[in-house]
mmCIF file of C-alpha atoms in Angstrom:
data_model
loop_
_atom_site.group_PDB
_atom_site.id
_atom_site.type_symbol
_atom_site.label_atom_id
_atom_site.label_comp_id
_atom_site.label_asym_id
_atom_site.label_seq_id
_atom_site.Cartn_x
_atom_site.Cartn_y
_atom_site.Cartn_z
ATOM 1 C CA UNK Y 1 -26.721 -14.407 -4.039
ATOM 2 C CA UNK Y 2 -29.433 -17.043 -3.687
ATOM 3 C CA UNK Y 3 -28.800 -18.153 -7.285
ATOM 4 C CA UNK Y 4 -25.098 -18.657 -6.555
ATOM 5 C CA UNK Y 5 -25.827 -20.642 -3.409
ATOM 6 C CA UNK Y 6 -28.389 -22.764 -5.243
ATOM 7 C CA UNK Y 7 -25.946 -23.438 -8.098
ATOM 8 C CA UNK Y 8 -23.345 -24.589 -5.571
ATOM 9 C CA UNK Y 9 -25.910 -26.891 -3.956
ATOM 10 C CA UNK Y 10 -26.776 -28.431 -7.322
ATOM 11 C CA UNK Y 11 -23.121 -29.065 -8.124
ATOM 12 C CA UNK Y 12 -22.445 -30.596 -4.711
ATOM 13 C CA UNK Y 13 -25.567 -32.728 -5.151
ATOM 14 C CA UNK Y 14 -24.033 -34.023 -8.391
ATOM 15 C CA UNK Y 15 -20.844 -34.908 -6.495
ATOM 16 C CA UNK Y 16 -22.783 -36.696 -3.759
ATOM 17 C CA UNK Y 17 -25.299 -38.446 -6.013
ATOM 18 C CA UNK Y 18 -23.444 -41.807 -6.046
ATOM 19 C CA UNK Y 19 -24.058 -41.966 -2.288
ATOM 20 C CA UNK Y 20 -27.768 -41.299 -2.818
ATOM 21 C CA UNK Y 21 -28.118 -43.877 -5.601
ATOM 22 C CA UNK Y 22 -28.934 -46.770 -3.286
ATOM 23 C CA UNK Y 23 -31.302 -49.706 -3.462
ATOM 24 C CA UNK Y 24 -34.775 -49.039 -2.191
ATOM 25 C CA UNK Y 25 -36.860 -46.226 -3.593
ATOM 26 C CA UNK Y 26 -37.940 -44.934 -0.181
ATOM 27 C CA UNK Y 27 -34.376 -44.738 1.155
ATOM 28 C CA UNK Y 28 -33.144 -43.047 -2.006
ATOM 29 C CA UNK Y 29 -35.985 -40.535 -1.911
ATOM 30 C CA UNK Y 30 -35.347 -39.850 1.786
ATOM 31 C CA UNK Y 31 -31.638 -39.163 1.214
ATOM 32 C CA UNK Y 32 -32.277 -36.824 -1.705
ATOM 33 C CA UNK Y 33 -35.148 -35.043 0.032
ATOM 34 C CA UNK Y 34 -33.058 -34.698 3.188
ATOM 35 C CA UNK Y 35 -30.207 -33.099 1.259
ATOM 36 C CA UNK Y 36 -32.444 -30.474 -0.310
ATOM 37 C CA UNK Y 37 -34.506 -29.817 2.805
ATOM 38 C CA UNK Y 38 -31.375 -29.169 4.867
ATOM 39 C CA UNK Y 39 -29.708 -26.938 2.290
ATOM 40 C CA UNK Y 40 -32.761 -24.931 1.256
ATOM 41 C CA UNK Y 41 -33.879 -24.678 4.879
ATOM 42 C CA UNK Y 42 -30.509 -23.301 5.992
ATOM 43 C CA UNK Y 43 -30.468 -20.904 3.050
ATOM 44 C CA UNK Y 44 -33.899 -19.602 4.012
ATOM 45 C CA UNK Y 45 -32.776 -19.294 7.639
ATOM 46 C CA UNK Y 46 -29.721 -17.337 6.499
ATOM 47 C CA UNK Y 47 -31.690 -14.804 4.478
ATOM 48 C CA UNK Y 48 -34.361 -14.448 7.144
ATOM 49 C CA UNK Y 49 -31.745 -14.031 9.848
ATOM 50 C CA UNK Y 50 -29.854 -11.417 7.854
ATOM 51 C CA UNK Y 51 -33.088 -9.482 7.388
ATOM 52 C CA UNK Y 52 -32.943 -8.899 11.160
ATOM 53 C CA UNK Y 53 -29.242 -8.021 10.978
ATOM 54 C CA UNK Y 54 -29.505 -4.722 12.827
ATOM 55 C CA UNK Y 55 -31.560 -4.146 15.914
ATOM 56 C CA UNK Y 56 -30.901 -0.666 17.309
ATOM 57 C CA UNK Y 57 -27.712 -0.476 15.225
ATOM 58 C CA UNK Y 58 -26.387 -3.728 16.678
ATOM 59 C CA UNK Y 59 -26.311 -7.234 15.271
ATOM 60 C CA UNK Y 60 -29.153 -9.557 16.234
ATOM 61 C CA UNK Y 61 -28.503 -12.946 17.787
ATOM 62 C CA UNK Y 62 -30.694 -14.519 15.102
ATOM 63 C CA UNK Y 63 -28.430 -13.128 12.382
ATOM 64 C CA UNK Y 64 -25.338 -14.552 14.092
ATOM 65 C CA UNK Y 65 -26.973 -17.977 14.506
ATOM 66 C CA UNK Y 66 -28.010 -17.933 10.848
ATOM 67 C CA UNK Y 67 -24.512 -17.018 9.682
ATOM 68 C CA UNK Y 68 -22.980 -19.683 11.874
ATOM 69 C CA UNK Y 69 -25.345 -22.426 10.761
ATOM 70 C CA UNK Y 70 -24.896 -21.662 7.085
ATOM 71 C CA UNK Y 71 -21.111 -21.312 7.244
ATOM 72 C CA UNK Y 72 -20.820 -24.724 8.911
ATOM 73 C CA UNK Y 73 -22.101 -26.360 5.726
ATOM 74 C CA UNK Y 74 -21.001 -23.702 3.216
ATOM 75 C CA UNK Y 75 -17.254 -24.114 3.783
ATOM 76 C CA UNK Y 76 -17.303 -27.924 3.272
ATOM 77 C CA UNK Y 77 -19.525 -27.483 0.197
ATOM 78 C CA UNK Y 78 -17.038 -25.107 -1.405
ATOM 79 C CA UNK Y 79 -14.262 -27.614 -0.734
ATOM 80 C CA UNK Y 80 -16.244 -30.555 -2.119
ATOM 81 C CA UNK Y 81 -17.341 -28.553 -5.155
ATOM 82 C CA UNK Y 82 -13.770 -27.470 -5.899
ATOM 83 C CA UNK Y 83 -12.429 -31.020 -5.787
ATOM 84 C CA UNK Y 84 -15.341 -32.296 -7.862
ATOM 85 C CA UNK Y 85 -14.645 -29.634 -10.482
ATOM 86 C CA UNK Y 86 -11.052 -30.862 -10.744
ATOM 87 C CA UNK Y 87 -12.401 -34.388 -11.114
ATOM 88 C CA UNK Y 88 -14.803 -33.322 -13.864
ATOM 89 C CA UNK Y 89 -12.066 -31.528 -15.776
ATOM 90 C CA UNK Y 90 -9.778 -34.550 -15.435
ATOM 91 C CA UNK Y 91 -12.499 -36.920 -16.617
ATOM 92 C CA UNK Y 92 -13.340 -34.673 -19.555
ATOM 93 C CA UNK Y 93 -9.707 -34.483 -20.655
ATOM 94 C CA UNK Y 94 -9.103 -38.236 -20.333
ATOM 95 C CA UNK Y 95 -12.346 -38.953 -22.167
ATOM 96 C CA UNK Y 96 -11.223 -36.654 -24.973
ATOM 97 C CA UNK Y 97 -7.865 -38.381 -25.292
ATOM 98 C CA UNK Y 98 -9.545 -41.776 -25.306
ATOM 99 C CA UNK Y 99 -11.608 -40.656 -28.304
ATOM 100 C CA UNK Y 100 -8.550 -39.375 -30.151
ATOM 101 C CA UNK Y 101 -6.267 -42.289 -29.330
ATOM 102 C CA UNK Y 102 -6.697 -46.004 -29.410
ATOM 103 C CA UNK Y 103 -6.717 -46.618 -25.670
ATOM 104 C CA UNK Y 104 -9.604 -46.639 -23.283
ATOM 105 C CA UNK Y 105 -10.254 -44.457 -20.302
ATOM 106 C CA UNK Y 106 -9.299 -45.914 -16.922
ATOM 107 C CA UNK Y 107 -12.701 -45.443 -15.344
ATOM 108 C CA UNK Y 108 -11.439 -46.862 -12.046
ATOM 109 C CA UNK Y 109 -9.770 -43.507 -11.399
ATOM 110 C CA UNK Y 110 -12.970 -41.569 -11.936
ATOM 111 C CA UNK Y 111 -14.212 -39.579 -8.970
ATOM 112 C CA UNK Y 112 -11.062 -40.292 -6.935
ATOM 113 C CA UNK Y 113 -10.408 -36.574 -6.441
ATOM 114 C CA UNK Y 114 -14.058 -36.046 -5.497
ATOM 115 C CA UNK Y 115 -13.733 -38.705 -2.800
ATOM 116 C CA UNK Y 116 -10.666 -36.927 -1.437
ATOM 117 C CA UNK Y 117 -12.706 -33.718 -1.405
ATOM 118 C CA UNK Y 118 -15.519 -35.478 0.450
ATOM 119 C CA UNK Y 119 -13.100 -36.661 3.104
ATOM 120 C CA UNK Y 120 -11.593 -33.219 3.529
ATOM 121 C CA UNK Y 121 -15.077 -31.713 3.482
ATOM 122 C CA UNK Y 122 -16.097 -33.942 6.381
ATOM 123 C CA UNK Y 123 -13.037 -32.803 8.332
ATOM 124 C CA UNK Y 124 -13.813 -29.173 7.510
ATOM 125 C CA UNK Y 125 -17.429 -29.647 8.608
ATOM 126 C CA UNK Y 126 -16.225 -30.791 12.003
ATOM 127 C CA UNK Y 127 -13.752 -27.915 12.151
ATOM 128 C CA UNK Y 128 -16.364 -25.333 11.182
ATOM 129 C CA UNK Y 129 -18.860 -26.719 13.698
ATOM 130 C CA UNK Y 130 -16.247 -26.482 16.443
ATOM 131 C CA UNK Y 131 -15.184 -23.032 15.243
ATOM 132 C CA UNK Y 132 -18.626 -21.435 15.545
ATOM 133 C CA UNK Y 133 -19.528 -23.116 18.837
ATOM 134 C CA UNK Y 134 -16.284 -23.399 20.818
ATOM 135 C CA UNK Y 135 -13.345 -22.166 18.759
ATOM 136 C CA UNK Y 136 -14.246 -18.492 18.854
ATOM 137 C CA UNK Y 137 -14.084 -18.600 22.666
ATOM 138 C CA UNK Y 138 -10.889 -20.685 22.932
ATOM 139 C CA UNK Y 139 -8.718 -17.813 24.168
ATOM 140 C CA UNK Y 140 -4.992 -18.406 24.111
ATOM 141 C CA UNK Y 141 -2.090 -16.387 25.474
ATOM 142 C CA UNK Y 142 0.758 -15.982 22.993
ATOM 143 C CA UNK Y 143 4.018 -14.681 24.402
ATOM 144 C CA UNK Y 144 6.754 -12.739 22.636
ATOM 145 C CA UNK Y 145 9.849 -10.900 23.798
ATOM 146 C CA UNK Y 146 11.083 -7.635 22.308
ATOM 147 C CA UNK Y 147 14.735 -6.876 23.081
ATOM 148 C CA UNK Y 148 16.221 -3.479 22.330
ATOM 149 C CA UNK Y 149 19.338 -1.617 23.388
ATOM 150 C CA UNK Y 150 17.234 1.554 23.306
ATOM 151 C CA UNK Y 151 14.969 0.372 26.117
ATOM 152 C CA UNK Y 152 15.879 1.913 29.502
ATOM 153 C CA UNK Y 153 16.972 -0.745 31.980
ATOM 154 C CA UNK Y 154 14.186 0.350 34.325
ATOM 155 C CA UNK Y 155 11.688 -1.131 31.818
ATOM 156 C CA UNK Y 156 13.474 -4.474 31.549
ATOM 157 C CA UNK Y 157 10.778 -7.122 32.101
ATOM 158 C CA UNK Y 158 7.926 -4.652 31.471
ATOM 159 C CA UNK Y 159 4.818 -6.639 30.451
ATOM 160 C CA UNK Y 160 2.345 -5.446 27.833
ATOM 161 C CA UNK Y 161 -0.937 -7.186 27.063
ATOM 162 C CA UNK Y 162 -2.217 -6.391 23.581
ATOM 163 C CA UNK Y 163 -5.828 -7.021 22.583
ATOM 164 C CA UNK Y 164 -7.381 -6.186 19.237
ATOM 165 C CA UNK Y 165 -10.445 -6.520 17.027
ATOM 166 C CA UNK Y 166 -13.116 -7.237 19.623
ATOM 167 C CA UNK Y 167 -16.007 -6.681 17.174
ATOM 168 C CA UNK Y 168 -18.341 -6.718 20.139
ATOM 169 C CA UNK Y 169 -21.483 -6.737 18.012
ATOM 170 C CA UNK Y 170 -20.646 -10.290 16.966
ATOM 171 C CA UNK Y 171 -20.843 -11.454 20.597
ATOM 172 C CA UNK Y 172 -24.486 -10.263 20.797
ATOM 173 C CA UNK Y 173 -24.251 -9.540 24.527
ATOM 174 C CA UNK Y 174 -22.802 -12.966 25.337
ATOM 175 C CA UNK Y 175 -20.740 -11.676 28.251
ATOM 176 C CA UNK Y 176 -19.614 -14.848 30.014
ATOM 177 C CA UNK Y 177 -16.920 -16.048 27.554
ATOM 178 C CA UNK Y 178 -15.401 -12.562 27.450
ATOM 179 C CA UNK Y 179 -15.355 -12.425 31.249
ATOM 180 C CA UNK Y 180 -13.126 -15.505 31.069
ATOM 181 C CA UNK Y 181 -10.789 -13.602 28.745
ATOM 182 C CA UNK Y 182 -10.693 -10.670 31.178
ATOM 183 C CA UNK Y 183 -9.796 -13.052 33.999
ATOM 184 C CA UNK Y 184 -6.953 -14.505 31.907
ATOM 185 C CA UNK Y 185 -5.622 -11.002 31.216
ATOM 186 C CA UNK Y 186 -5.625 -10.081 34.899
ATOM 187 C CA UNK Y 187 -3.828 -13.301 35.810
ATOM 188 C CA UNK Y 188 -0.932 -12.139 33.605
ATOM 189 C CA UNK Y 189 -0.524 -9.073 35.860
ATOM 190 C CA UNK Y 190 0.323 -6.750 32.947
ATOM 191 C CA UNK Y 191 2.004 -3.393 33.378
ATOM 192 C CA UNK Y 192 0.122 -1.991 30.388
ATOM 193 C CA UNK Y 193 -3.000 -3.051 28.462
ATOM 194 C CA UNK Y 194 -3.263 -1.826 24.877
ATOM 195 C CA UNK Y 195 -6.272 -2.296 22.589
ATOM 196 C CA UNK Y 196 -5.412 -1.757 18.926
ATOM 197 C CA UNK Y 197 -8.766 -0.977 17.343
ATOM 198 C CA UNK Y 198 -12.046 -2.351 15.973
ATOM 199 C CA UNK Y 199 -14.033 -2.376 19.178
ATOM 200 C CA UNK Y 200 -17.233 -2.698 17.099
ATOM 201 C CA UNK Y 201 -18.432 -3.823 13.670
ATOM 202 C CA UNK Y 202 -20.436 -0.795 12.568
ATOM 203 C CA UNK Y 203 -21.887 1.332 15.370
ATOM 204 C CA UNK Y 204 -20.789 2.171 18.904
ATOM 205 C CA UNK Y 205 -24.120 0.971 20.313
ATOM 206 C CA UNK Y 206 -22.726 -2.551 19.931
ATOM 207 C CA UNK Y 207 -20.264 -1.751 22.735
ATOM 208 C CA UNK Y 208 -22.837 -0.420 25.181
ATOM 209 C CA UNK Y 209 -23.329 -2.802 28.070
ATOM 210 C CA UNK Y 210 -19.765 -4.105 27.846
ATOM 211 C CA UNK Y 211 -18.314 -1.412 30.118
ATOM 212 C CA UNK Y 212 -18.642 -3.462 33.342
ATOM 213 C CA UNK Y 213 -16.792 -6.364 31.672
ATOM 214 C CA UNK Y 214 -13.826 -4.471 30.218
ATOM 215 C CA UNK Y 215 -13.508 -2.169 33.209
ATOM 216 C CA UNK Y 216 -12.483 -5.219 35.255
ATOM 217 C CA UNK Y 217 -9.173 -5.447 33.376
ATOM 218 C CA UNK Y 218 -6.356 -3.882 35.357
ATOM 219 C CA UNK Y 219 -2.842 -2.722 34.520
ATOM 220 C CA UNK Y 220 -0.351 -0.901 36.731
ATOM 221 C CA UNK Y 221 0.488 1.774 34.151
ATOM 222 C CA UNK Y 222 -2.909 2.104 32.534
ATOM 223 C CA UNK Y 223 -5.088 1.006 29.620
ATOM 224 C CA UNK Y 224 -5.013 2.671 26.207
ATOM 225 C CA UNK Y 225 -6.905 2.186 22.950
ATOM 226 C CA UNK Y 226 -7.133 3.470 19.378
ATOM 227 C CA UNK Y 227 -9.618 3.487 16.516
ATOM 228 C CA UNK Y 228 -9.754 0.756 13.877
ATOM 229 C CA UNK Y 229 -11.383 1.046 10.464
ATOM 230 C CA UNK Y 230 -14.678 -0.365 11.812
ATOM 231 C CA UNK Y 231 -14.914 2.200 14.600
ATOM 232 C CA UNK Y 232 -15.865 5.242 12.517
ATOM 233 C CA UNK Y 233 -19.419 4.273 11.573
ATOM 234 C CA UNK Y 234 -18.452 4.090 7.889
ATOM 235 C CA UNK Y 235 -20.094 0.754 7.133
ATOM 236 C CA UNK Y 236 -23.663 1.366 8.259
ATOM 237 C CA UNK Y 237 -26.698 2.701 6.366
ATOM 238 C CA UNK Y 238 -26.628 6.088 8.077
ATOM 239 C CA UNK Y 239 -25.507 9.613 7.345
ATOM 240 C CA UNK Y 240 -22.375 11.482 8.426
ATOM 241 C CA UNK Y 241 -24.088 12.987 11.460
ATOM 242 C CA UNK Y 242 -25.008 9.533 12.759
ATOM 243 C CA UNK Y 243 -21.463 8.312 12.086
ATOM 244 C CA UNK Y 244 -20.105 11.219 14.132
ATOM 245 C CA UNK Y 245 -22.487 10.404 16.980
ATOM 246 C CA UNK Y 246 -21.221 6.840 16.862
ATOM 247 C CA UNK Y 247 -17.600 8.018 17.126
ATOM 248 C CA UNK Y 248 -18.445 10.262 20.077
ATOM 249 C CA UNK Y 249 -20.303 7.428 21.780
ATOM 250 C CA UNK Y 250 -17.393 5.037 21.235
ATOM 251 C CA UNK Y 251 -15.036 7.484 22.928
ATOM 252 C CA UNK Y 252 -17.378 7.625 25.908
ATOM 253 C CA UNK Y 253 -17.697 3.833 26.047
ATOM 254 C CA UNK Y 254 -13.903 3.433 25.938
ATOM 255 C CA UNK Y 255 -13.595 5.896 28.781
ATOM 256 C CA UNK Y 256 -16.156 3.965 30.826
ATOM 257 C CA UNK Y 257 -14.193 0.784 30.137
ATOM 258 C CA UNK Y 258 -11.111 2.440 31.601
ATOM 259 C CA UNK Y 259 -9.306 3.030 28.312
ATOM 260 C CA UNK Y 260 -7.767 6.309 27.292
ATOM 261 C CA UNK Y 261 -8.087 6.665 23.521
ATOM 262 C CA UNK Y 262 -5.041 8.054 21.747
ATOM 263 C CA UNK Y 263 -5.841 10.064 18.630
ATOM 264 C CA UNK Y 264 -2.600 10.955 16.823
ATOM 265 C CA UNK Y 265 -0.983 11.746 20.156
ATOM 266 C CA UNK Y 266 1.419 10.329 22.710
ATOM 267 C CA UNK Y 267 1.752 9.863 26.442
ATOM 268 C CA UNK Y 268 4.788 9.363 28.612
ATOM 269 C CA UNK Y 269 5.088 6.133 30.588
ATOM 270 C CA UNK Y 270 7.389 6.656 33.572
ATOM 271 C CA UNK Y 271 9.029 4.039 35.762
ATOM 272 C CA UNK Y 272 11.712 4.511 38.397
ATOM 273 C CA UNK Y 273 12.863 7.806 36.928
ATOM 274 C CA UNK Y 274 12.979 6.586 33.310
ATOM 275 C CA UNK Y 275 10.381 7.070 30.627
ATOM 276 C CA UNK Y 276 9.259 5.774 27.264
ATOM 277 C CA UNK Y 277 6.599 7.047 24.898
ATOM 278 C CA UNK Y 278 3.351 5.397 23.909
ATOM 279 C CA UNK Y 279 1.835 6.698 20.673
ATOM 280 C CA UNK Y 280 -1.583 6.015 19.200
ATOM 281 C CA UNK Y 281 -2.856 6.998 15.765
ATOM 282 C CA UNK Y 282 -6.111 6.892 13.875
ATOM 283 C CA UNK Y 283 -6.567 4.153 11.291
ATOM 284 C CA UNK Y 284 -4.257 4.159 8.288
ATOM 285 C CA UNK Y 285 -4.669 1.371 5.732
ATOM 286 C CA UNK Y 286 -3.102 0.762 2.352
ATOM 287 C CA UNK Y 287 -6.371 -0.327 0.753
ATOM 288 C CA UNK Y 288 -8.610 2.325 -0.750
ATOM 289 C CA UNK Y 289 -11.437 0.766 1.259
ATOM 290 C CA UNK Y 290 -9.867 1.772 4.579
ATOM 291 C CA UNK Y 291 -9.411 5.291 5.961
ATOM 292 C CA UNK Y 292 -5.993 6.929 5.876
ATOM 293 C CA UNK Y 293 -6.553 9.189 8.871
ATOM 294 C CA UNK Y 294 -3.529 8.357 11.018
ATOM 295 C CA UNK Y 295 -0.842 11.049 11.357
ATOM 296 C CA UNK Y 296 2.271 9.557 12.924
ATOM 297 C CA UNK Y 297 4.248 12.796 12.664
ATOM 298 C CA UNK Y 298 1.606 14.530 14.751
ATOM 299 C CA UNK Y 299 1.733 11.665 17.233
ATOM 300 C CA UNK Y 300 5.528 12.053 17.474
ATOM 301 C CA UNK Y 301 5.240 15.718 18.394
ATOM 302 C CA UNK Y 302 7.086 16.497 21.611
ATOM 303 C CA UNK Y 303 9.013 13.222 21.760
ATOM 304 C CA UNK Y 304 12.791 12.994 22.023
ATOM 305 C CA UNK Y 305 14.948 10.956 19.671
ATOM 306 C CA UNK Y 306 16.501 8.937 22.496
ATOM 307 C CA UNK Y 307 13.142 7.806 23.900
ATOM 308 C CA UNK Y 308 11.937 4.251 23.312
ATOM 309 C CA UNK Y 309 8.656 4.516 21.405
ATOM 310 C CA UNK Y 310 5.716 2.160 21.083
ATOM 311 C CA UNK Y 311 3.097 2.908 18.418
ATOM 312 C CA UNK Y 312 -0.447 1.585 18.337
ATOM 313 C CA UNK Y 313 -1.669 1.519 14.722
ATOM 314 C CA UNK Y 314 -4.535 -0.765 13.721
ATOM 315 C CA UNK Y 315 -3.469 -1.820 10.213
ATOM 316 C CA UNK Y 316 -0.028 -3.478 9.727
ATOM 317 C CA UNK Y 317 0.314 -1.940 6.255
ATOM 318 C CA UNK Y 318 0.838 1.383 8.045
ATOM 319 C CA UNK Y 319 4.083 -0.046 9.408
ATOM 320 C CA UNK Y 320 5.136 -1.292 5.984
ATOM 321 C CA UNK Y 321 4.324 1.856 4.017
ATOM 322 C CA UNK Y 322 4.924 4.678 6.498
ATOM 323 C CA UNK Y 323 6.874 3.538 9.565
ATOM 324 C CA UNK Y 324 9.447 0.940 8.514
ATOM 325 C CA UNK Y 325 12.819 2.564 7.981
ATOM 326 C CA UNK Y 326 11.229 6.023 7.916
ATOM 327 C CA UNK Y 327 9.968 6.949 11.374
ATOM 328 C CA UNK Y 328 11.715 6.587 14.775
ATOM 329 C CA UNK Y 329 9.351 3.944 16.144
ATOM 330 C CA UNK Y 330 10.818 0.987 18.032
ATOM 331 C CA UNK Y 331 7.729 -1.214 18.371
ATOM 332 C CA UNK Y 332 4.484 -1.037 16.390
ATOM 333 C CA UNK Y 333 1.410 -2.925 17.597
ATOM 334 C CA UNK Y 334 -1.307 -3.761 15.050
ATOM 335 C CA UNK Y 335 -4.242 -6.096 14.480
ATOM 336 C CA UNK Y 336 -6.809 -5.969 11.660
ATOM 337 C CA UNK Y 337 -6.023 -9.237 9.839
ATOM 338 C CA UNK Y 338 -7.744 -11.639 12.322
ATOM 339 C CA UNK Y 339 -5.464 -14.307 10.854
ATOM 340 C CA UNK Y 340 -8.553 -14.591 8.615
ATOM 341 C CA UNK Y 341 -10.029 -16.547 11.571
ATOM 342 C CA UNK Y 342 -8.808 -19.740 9.939
ATOM 343 C CA UNK Y 343 -5.484 -21.366 9.294
ATOM 344 C CA UNK Y 344 -3.003 -23.834 10.701
ATOM 345 C CA UNK Y 345 -0.128 -23.160 13.060
ATOM 346 C CA UNK Y 346 2.275 -25.822 14.380
ATOM 347 C CA UNK Y 347 5.240 -23.903 15.821
ATOM 348 C CA UNK Y 348 7.254 -27.053 16.561
ATOM 349 C CA UNK Y 349 7.200 -27.902 12.841
ATOM 350 C CA UNK Y 350 7.582 -24.338 11.643
ATOM 351 C CA UNK Y 351 4.102 -24.396 10.104
ATOM 352 C CA UNK Y 352 2.247 -21.085 10.044
ATOM 353 C CA UNK Y 353 -0.350 -20.578 7.333
ATOM 354 C CA UNK Y 354 -3.553 -18.674 6.751
ATOM 355 C CA UNK Y 355 -5.073 -17.603 3.421
ATOM 356 C CA UNK Y 356 -4.746 -14.016 4.662
ATOM 357 C CA UNK Y 357 -0.982 -14.196 4.052
ATOM 358 C CA UNK Y 358 -1.756 -13.688 0.360
ATOM 359 C CA UNK Y 359 -3.206 -10.281 1.264
ATOM 360 C CA UNK Y 360 -0.985 -9.211 4.162
ATOM 361 C CA UNK Y 361 2.675 -10.214 4.174
ATOM 362 C CA UNK Y 362 2.885 -9.523 7.914
ATOM 363 C CA UNK Y 363 -0.330 -10.990 9.244
ATOM 364 C CA UNK Y 364 0.313 -12.480 12.695
ATOM 365 C CA UNK Y 365 2.996 -12.542 15.342
ATOM 366 C CA UNK Y 366 6.277 -10.685 15.802
ATOM 367 C CA UNK Y 367 8.380 -9.327 12.938
ATOM 368 C CA UNK Y 368 11.747 -7.566 13.082
ATOM 369 C CA UNK Y 369 13.012 -5.201 10.406
ATOM 370 C CA UNK Y 370 16.409 -3.777 11.298
ATOM 371 C CA UNK Y 371 15.987 -2.365 14.791
ATOM 372 C CA UNK Y 372 12.224 -1.968 14.438
ATOM 373 C CA UNK Y 373 9.589 -4.460 15.567
ATOM 374 C CA UNK Y 374 6.019 -5.072 14.421
ATOM 375 C CA UNK Y 375 3.591 -7.238 16.360
ATOM 376 C CA UNK Y 376 0.297 -8.249 14.723
ATOM 377 C CA UNK Y 377 -2.414 -9.592 17.020
ATOM 378 C CA UNK Y 378 -4.775 -12.230 15.572
ATOM 379 C CA UNK Y 379 -7.805 -10.598 17.207
ATOM 380 C CA UNK Y 380 -10.154 -11.550 20.018
ATOM 381 C CA UNK Y 381 -13.437 -11.342 18.104
ATOM 382 C CA UNK Y 382 -14.999 -12.463 14.842
ATOM 383 C CA UNK Y 383 -16.403 -10.740 11.790
ATOM 384 C CA UNK Y 384 -18.546 -12.149 8.932
ATOM 385 C CA UNK Y 385 -17.684 -15.822 9.600
ATOM 386 C CA UNK Y 386 -18.854 -16.172 13.228
ATOM 387 C CA UNK Y 387 -16.168 -18.630 14.248
ATOM 388 C CA UNK Y 388 -12.486 -19.506 14.263
ATOM 389 C CA UNK Y 389 -10.844 -22.570 12.730
ATOM 390 C CA UNK Y 390 -7.235 -23.188 13.705
ATOM 391 C CA UNK Y 391 -6.798 -19.497 14.531
ATOM 392 C CA UNK Y 392 -7.805 -19.047 18.159
ATOM 393 C CA UNK Y 393 -8.654 -15.626 19.613
ATOM 394 C CA UNK Y 394 -5.476 -14.094 20.974
ATOM 395 C CA UNK Y 395 -4.271 -12.438 24.134
ATOM 396 C CA UNK Y 396 -0.777 -11.153 23.343
ATOM 397 C CA UNK Y 397 1.755 -10.921 26.149
ATOM 398 C CA UNK Y 398 4.790 -8.913 25.073
ATOM 399 C CA UNK Y 399 7.724 -8.655 27.448
ATOM 400 C CA UNK Y 400 10.219 -5.836 26.907
ATOM 401 C CA UNK Y 401 13.887 -6.565 27.501
ATOM 402 C CA UNK Y 402 16.937 -4.318 27.533
ATOM 403 C CA UNK Y 403 19.465 -5.803 25.117
#
């Protein structure tokens, strides 16, 4: 890994060299030395920080700071290097044609693409810096309405807050920003609060200490949660017994937070003599890297065909492969994608893009397929890249309407 990072630094140095090639030996030396000191220093900080990655099966603050610092410069470097590579290929091709033909190369166009990359890299640097310091705490409430003729009129106007992908280990016990999120949730006065998985990164110990924060969230008809792929202890360097202890601990933590975990089961939500069903399943993901534990047929046991049904399932591919057009589910709530924690969304212009769309066709927001709905939450936490760029952490407010 260090070799790859060093190779990228050398290539970016080549792209930036014209800016270092200034008059005055001392100034030139200072610029070059500064470049290498910053990059090698941040690389060393990254590897040292990651060596402290787990402290009592939870991420260390040093590791998160190291990841954040390195990503702030890594993302712009990848962008600059990519544009410079295009420039080098272009220059090589035009040089080749100039040798074959009789014309000369238009050297005035050289490095134009690199300069564009430098400009975009500077913008991305600012975006990444904001993303790891402020962006990951810039909670936003996104509202959607689900209208269905199958919804009993007693539930017309019923408000659901959906949260997902907390990845509490990445907050390294930084409670205050999350308390702000809890306050925002309570101000919405939801009827139901649903958490759709990935409470932690690797081990349930990450969630210990967060009970007093999450227990402050209130909903008239209760709080429910499910497992996500990160909640089973699969990704840590421990054995099956330790993974099982982590699962048991996570159930206890959820209970202390005020959540009832649904494990391939359903509960009845009653209002003014009418009822609907809330189902929750274990993780089911299309990828071979994610567990396929969820059993929706088991979760449907005891439900009636005429009942309006809401399913909590962490991975949206479960809806695509198992639910859509096959199971009597009216609304599926998922998370998992994070919106890749970066992208651009301008609703007024119809712009909605994240690189994750090339992996998940339904990656954020509300989708309707026939009479079935899928809502994908962009997540409230972060994983790997400790920030968010153009993809703010989300509090989903879903209002049910009788069509």
